[in-house]
């Protein structure tokens, strides 16, 4: 099963074998570009492939790392960085934009404020589509980048304890990392203020995958000693009902020198960046502070992903890097169970009620539901993946 | 007569032989990039040519197709997509911007809200200038793209009946396509609401070229059966005095499944895109719906154009694709008759009265008039090409 | 002493030998790209180097010339042209942006509204950083571009008389050109309205370097006959207390045909562009009007600079183009005397009081002072280079 010609919209589009294959290729790409030792970089050859970067909202980091990755592969880039410069301002649908771009490029990455927009683009486009972040829904290349850094630092992705820290309610990054680490055989602990706790649906999913429900605590010190990875995210003032309630937790969810003093020697600190105040610059020189190396790893990871989707490199047939514990369980069923499910049109069940869903924003886009097994069966929107309201 | 080093500001800059030569090269380019069969693409070699995309107003489609075309040629791109990011916001004239860009690139495409701005750039620049749309005036590469699609689908550009449909008053696209099809030996019929009828000047021009005045009707069904091409454009609410008057025609000028049922089997549907409601997505899968293929053809067409203007490929000496009917008549006089006319300065005749004309916007830009033969002679602005007011 | 791996933040980062070496390489680059004779351009080979253009405020000219230069070298470009499209809008510091970009590119150019921002980026980045203009502070590649044009036109950079004309108070361009020409053995004369006179600190610096204080006059005609270079800048209305006071000088500080009639045959006219009204287009065809050629020279100059900073080309060991007069005096001490000075933290002396200084804008950025020799010693901010207030 090759990745050539496929899309990447959520991490569940990938089997654990495919994740492993991407990590292995990313390692080769890192060597090729001299990621650790610039002098060791390999010969560069022009490649006649064009990436289209379709950014309906700004994101410098994601856009530049994709562009850099395509250029490092020898290819080139077209695109837009701003919705005002796109045809969307003239009322064009996401589907039409994706069809148009299919004529101008060989692969596209889309970023959009609405959940499910990347899936809409993937349905319409005739070229591979990568989700570069669709509102609150998913941002799978961030997760692949996180995995690559963890793999490099700990030499494996199973048997680790990952502390998800900060805003676990709204952060798509931690939702995706948590469920993926569960698939790969690691456990997560959730450290968050009550108001920003990990939603039950993700706790349920992690429990279903690994048989163990992640622990939930309110303070870092309860679990600091057992962490292999501390994954920090920002606690934003606008998530709280009042400035007063925000201030109660704002000063607490900060990773600084005093935290690092109490942390294990082998615990790495990650952050999806940009940070504001939640990781203090005073720890930047600590060898355990890996967030800039993590960000840089986004280039070989995206090189690997694009080379696979473009069919430039055959995925390795065997990958032995992960522990075997969950392989059987999660293979191949965990790769998009939805995609193998029965689908029903919105006309049969009703419209998606998620305000952020792309089906609520666009004309000419009929909703669809995946019917998931169970008694009674569950229905999730085929675009934003939110469950059907009772 | 080579195109090397020349500019393309309006379709009248090209003789019909030159149009034919461009269509032929575009066909070769389409083959080279695997337009119909990706696997058949040819070898790619880097090219040391830089395109500057100077967009004083946003246009994703035009910009991306030019950039993709230059990258497919092996070259590279610099530019700006937004007037706020340009020196225009510091008061720089279009002429000075064009001179500056001449030092940074080998060819430029300009898009600007004012009629005649591309001609100003062409006068000032030392590199070939392509008009990527100058307000209501002209957008010749859209017309070349339209022709390429018609040629591919019908195998010829003469002897066809083309229905121009929708807003024929303000649409530069249909003005240019109509007069060019007349030059090539095809006939147009105009289908529009009264308020948006084809202006007399273009009807006059088509009649002068082909000896036959295009028919004008208000409803599609009057002519649907005889069409080889249905060229759809958007009827915009803001063109009507009231919402009420708009609503009377809005629902009517829509191409949907019921229209396609009554349409000839060989009639293709084109649209310059982006569409809003005037072509219903329900016909997207109809093989006669060619607008996405039409858009994609913009890449080989622009590759052909740039390769000719850059002198990279000698235009073919003979092109036998068109009917000969109008060849003699339009050769070579139809290629910019103005350019061979006497010109007079604004100081002798008066300023251009077209509010959208670039001569009304810029300092240090003196107007000029072409004196066209006739009794009495006619004068048209050398920039926006509007006639001198009585 | 190679430039490989170094940064360029102000002209004082370069010794006069290094300036000479850059001018020599720029000459080779101009030949290679066919600057004077396009047909003579050399073979082009792809280069696996990426430039990041980080523009926190728009500047088409600087950005496009850097991008064109990197493309002419065979490399490629990523970046942002607009602060709204950058992570800065999410509260990211300049230092963090520079660290992030270090993972995506091999060299970066930064433009920022705050003085000293480029130095902050250089401290944080692991790749060479070029200052593309940091507010009122410095814009060294403009000065290198000015020098290249003067060198080409006069065959030397010493023994010339350069008229700095217009707004000499706020123009970083003339500050940098004036002190650099003094280092190279030329003299400047300052021609400005009283309100926009050259600040004493730059007059002091030029006097210290060359032993001669530049003359200051209010009208061009007092010195026109002795000029080799007339360097024009714009007198902006917003610099004056009232429209009335502005109008008194606005019409006077204009270079037009009547000025050129009285000017020496060998005097060249330069302008950093964009111009508005201060250089009349009527003189554009005068062979002494060199501002467009000057702008175009920005490409080979930036090619030379980037190739040196990237270590692509060993700087020539010997350069004999300059007069030797000031060599000894300015070598090597004039290259960043500050960098060899004692530095003191803001906690010891106080914060920088310059409102435009980056240390006033950013969190987590502690100020630093250079202690310069003297009795009493002087202190200048290590970022914006403004002197410590009494």
CSV table of N, CA and C in Angstrom, one decimal, chain C residues 27-84:
chain,number,residue,atom,x,y,z
C,27,UNK,N,31.4,43.4,-9.4
C,27,UNK,CA,31.7,43.6,-10.8
C,27,UNK,C,31.7,42.3,-11.6
C,28,UNK,N,32.3,41.2,-11.0
C,28,UNK,CA,32.2,39.9,-11.7
C,28,UNK,C,30.8,39.4,-11.8
C,29,UNK,N,30.0,39.6,-10.8
C,29,UNK,CA,28.6,39.2,-10.9
C,29,UNK,C,27.9,40.0,-12.0
C,30,UNK,N,28.1,41.3,-12.1
C,30,UNK,CA,27.5,42.1,-13.1
C,30,UNK,C,27.8,41.5,-14.5
C,31,UNK,N,29.1,41.1,-14.7
C,31,UNK,CA,29.5,40.5,-16.0
C,31,UNK,C,28.8,39.2,-16.2
C,32,UNK,N,28.7,38.4,-15.1
C,32,UNK,CA,28.1,37.1,-15.2
C,32,UNK,C,26.7,37.1,-15.6
C,33,UNK,N,25.9,38.1,-15.1
C,33,UNK,CA,24.5,38.2,-15.5
C,33,UNK,C,24.3,39.1,-16.7
C,34,UNK,N,25.3,39.5,-17.3
C,34,UNK,CA,25.1,40.4,-18.5
C,34,UNK,C,24.5,41.7,-18.2
C,35,UNK,N,25.0,42.3,-17.1
C,35,UNK,CA,24.4,43.6,-16.6
C,35,UNK,C,24.5,44.7,-17.7
C,36,UNK,N,25.6,44.7,-18.4
C,36,UNK,CA,25.8,45.7,-19.4
C,36,UNK,C,25.4,45.2,-20.8
C,37,UNK,N,25.6,43.9,-21.0
C,37,UNK,CA,25.4,43.3,-22.3
C,37,UNK,C,24.8,41.9,-22.1
C,38,UNK,N,23.5,41.9,-22.1
C,38,UNK,CA,22.8,40.7,-21.8
C,38,UNK,C,23.3,39.4,-22.5
C,39,UNK,N,23.8,39.6,-23.7
C,39,UNK,CA,24.2,38.4,-24.5
C,39,UNK,C,25.4,37.8,-23.9
C,40,UNK,N,26.2,38.5,-23.0
C,40,UNK,CA,27.4,38.1,-22.5
C,40,UNK,C,27.3,37.3,-21.2
C,41,UNK,N,26.0,37.1,-20.8
C,41,UNK,CA,25.8,36.4,-19.5
C,41,UNK,C,26.4,35.0,-19.5
C,42,UNK,N,26.8,34.5,-18.3
C,42,UNK,CA,27.5,33.2,-18.2
C,42,UNK,C,26.4,32.1,-18.0
C,43,UNK,N,27.0,30.9,-18.0
C,43,UNK,CA,26.1,29.7,-17.8
C,43,UNK,C,25.6,29.7,-16.4
C,44,UNK,N,24.4,29.2,-16.2
C,44,UNK,CA,23.6,29.3,-15.0
C,44,UNK,C,23.5,27.9,-14.4
C,45,UNK,N,23.8,27.7,-13.2
C,45,UNK,CA,23.7,26.4,-12.5
C,45,UNK,C,22.9,26.5,-11.2
C,46,UNK,N,22.0,25.5,-11.0
C,46,UNK,CA,21.2,25.6,-9.8
C,46,UNK,C,22.1,25.5,-8.6
C,47,UNK,N,21.7,26.1,-7.5
C,47,UNK,CA,22.5,26.2,-6.3
C,47,UNK,C,21.5,25.8,-5.1
C,48,UNK,N,22.0,24.9,-4.3
C,48,UNK,CA,21.1,24.5,-3.2
C,48,UNK,C,21.2,25.4,-2.0
C,49,UNK,N,20.9,26.7,-2.1
C,49,UNK,CA,20.9,27.6,-1.0
C,49,UNK,C,19.5,28.4,-1.1
C,50,UNK,N,19.0,28.5,0.1
C,50,UNK,CA,17.7,29.2,0.3
C,50,UNK,C,17.9,30.5,1.0
C,51,UNK,N,17.4,31.6,0.4
C,51,UNK,CA,17.3,32.9,1.1
C,51,UNK,C,15.9,33.1,1.7
C,52,UNK,N,15.9,33.5,3.0
C,52,UNK,CA,14.6,33.9,3.6
C,52,UNK,C,14.5,35.4,3.7
C,53,UNK,N,13.4,35.9,3.1
C,53,UNK,CA,13.2,37.3,3.1
C,53,UNK,C,12.1,37.6,4.2
C,54,UNK,N,12.6,38.2,5.3
C,54,UNK,CA,11.7,38.5,6.5
C,54,UNK,C,11.4,39.9,6.5
C,55,UNK,N,10.3,40.3,5.9
C,55,UNK,CA,9.9,41.8,5.8
C,55,UNK,C,8.8,42.1,6.8
C,56,UNK,N,9.1,42.7,7.9
C,56,UNK,CA,8.1,43.1,8.9
C,56,UNK,C,7.5,44.4,8.5
C,57,UNK,N,7.9,45.0,7.4
C,57,UNK,CA,7.2,46.1,6.8
C,57,UNK,C,7.6,46.0,5.3
C,58,UNK,N,6.6,46.5,4.4
C,58,UNK,CA,6.8,46.3,3.0
C,58,UNK,C,8.0,47.1,2.4
C,59,UNK,N,8.7,46.5,1.5
C,59,UNK,CA,9.7,47.3,0.7
C,59,UNK,C,9.9,46.5,-0.6
C,60,UNK,N,9.1,46.8,-1.6
C,60,UNK,CA,9.2,46.1,-2.9
C,60,UNK,C,10.6,46.0,-3.4
C,61,UNK,N,11.2,47.2,-3.5
C,61,UNK,CA,12.5,47.3,-4.1
C,61,UNK,C,13.6,46.5,-3.5
C,62,UNK,N,13.7,46.6,-2.2
C,62,UNK,CA,14.7,45.8,-1.4
C,62,UNK,C,14.4,44.3,-1.5
C,63,UNK,N,13.2,44.0,-1.3
C,63,UNK,CA,12.8,42.6,-1.4
C,63,UNK,C,13.1,42.0,-2.7
C,64,UNK,N,12.6,42.6,-3.8
C,64,UNK,CA,12.7,42.1,-5.1
C,64,UNK,C,14.2,42.0,-5.5
C,65,UNK,N,15.0,42.9,-5.1
C,65,UNK,CA,16.4,42.9,-5.6
C,65,UNK,C,17.1,41.8,-4.9
C,66,UNK,N,16.8,41.5,-3.6
C,66,UNK,CA,17.4,40.4,-2.9
C,66,UNK,C,16.9,39.1,-3.5
C,67,UNK,N,15.7,39.0,-3.8
C,67,UNK,CA,15.1,37.7,-4.4
C,67,UNK,C,15.7,37.5,-5.8
C,68,UNK,N,15.8,38.5,-6.6
C,68,UNK,CA,16.4,38.4,-7.9
C,68,UNK,C,17.8,38.0,-7.8
C,69,UNK,N,18.6,38.6,-6.8
C,69,UNK,CA,20.0,38.3,-6.7
C,69,UNK,C,20.2,36.8,-6.3
C,70,UNK,N,19.3,36.3,-5.4
C,70,UNK,CA,19.5,34.9,-5.0
C,70,UNK,C,19.1,34.0,-6.2
C,71,UNK,N,18.1,34.3,-6.9
C,71,UNK,CA,17.7,33.5,-8.1
C,71,UNK,C,18.8,33.5,-9.2
C,72,UNK,N,19.4,34.7,-9.4
C,72,UNK,CA,20.5,34.8,-10.3
C,72,UNK,C,21.7,34.0,-9.9
C,73,UNK,N,21.9,33.8,-8.6
C,73,UNK,CA,22.9,32.9,-8.1
C,73,UNK,C,22.6,31.5,-8.3
C,74,UNK,N,21.3,31.2,-8.7
C,74,UNK,CA,20.9,29.8,-8.9
C,74,UNK,C,20.1,29.2,-7.7
C,75,UNK,N,20.0,30.0,-6.6
C,75,UNK,CA,19.3,29.5,-5.4
C,75,UNK,C,17.8,29.8,-5.4
C,76,UNK,N,17.2,29.7,-4.3
C,76,UNK,CA,15.8,29.9,-4.2
C,76,UNK,C,15.4,30.7,-3.0
C,77,UNK,N,14.1,31.0,-2.8
C,77,UNK,CA,13.7,32.0,-1.8
C,77,UNK,C,12.4,31.6,-1.1
C,78,UNK,N,12.4,31.8,0.2
C,78,UNK,CA,11.1,31.7,0.9
C,78,UNK,C,11.0,33.0,1.7
C,79,UNK,N,9.8,33.3,2.3
C,79,UNK,CA,9.7,34.5,3.1
C,79,UNK,C,8.4,35.0,3.2
C,80,UNK,N,8.3,36.2,3.9
C,80,UNK,CA,7.0,36.9,4.0
C,80,UNK,C,7.3,38.4,3.7
C,81,UNK,N,6.2,39.0,3.1
C,81,UNK,CA,6.4,40.4,2.7
C,81,UNK,C,5.6,41.4,3.5
C,82,UNK,N,5.0,40.9,4.6
C,82,UNK,CA,4.0,41.6,5.2
C,82,UNK,C,3.9,41.2,6.7
C,83,UNK,N,4.0,42.1,7.6
C,83,UNK,CA,4.0,41.6,9.0
C,83,UNK,C,2.7,40.9,9.4
C,84,UNK,N,1.6,41.2,8.7
C,84,UNK,CA,0.3,40.6,9.1
C,84,UNK,C,0.3,39.1,8.8
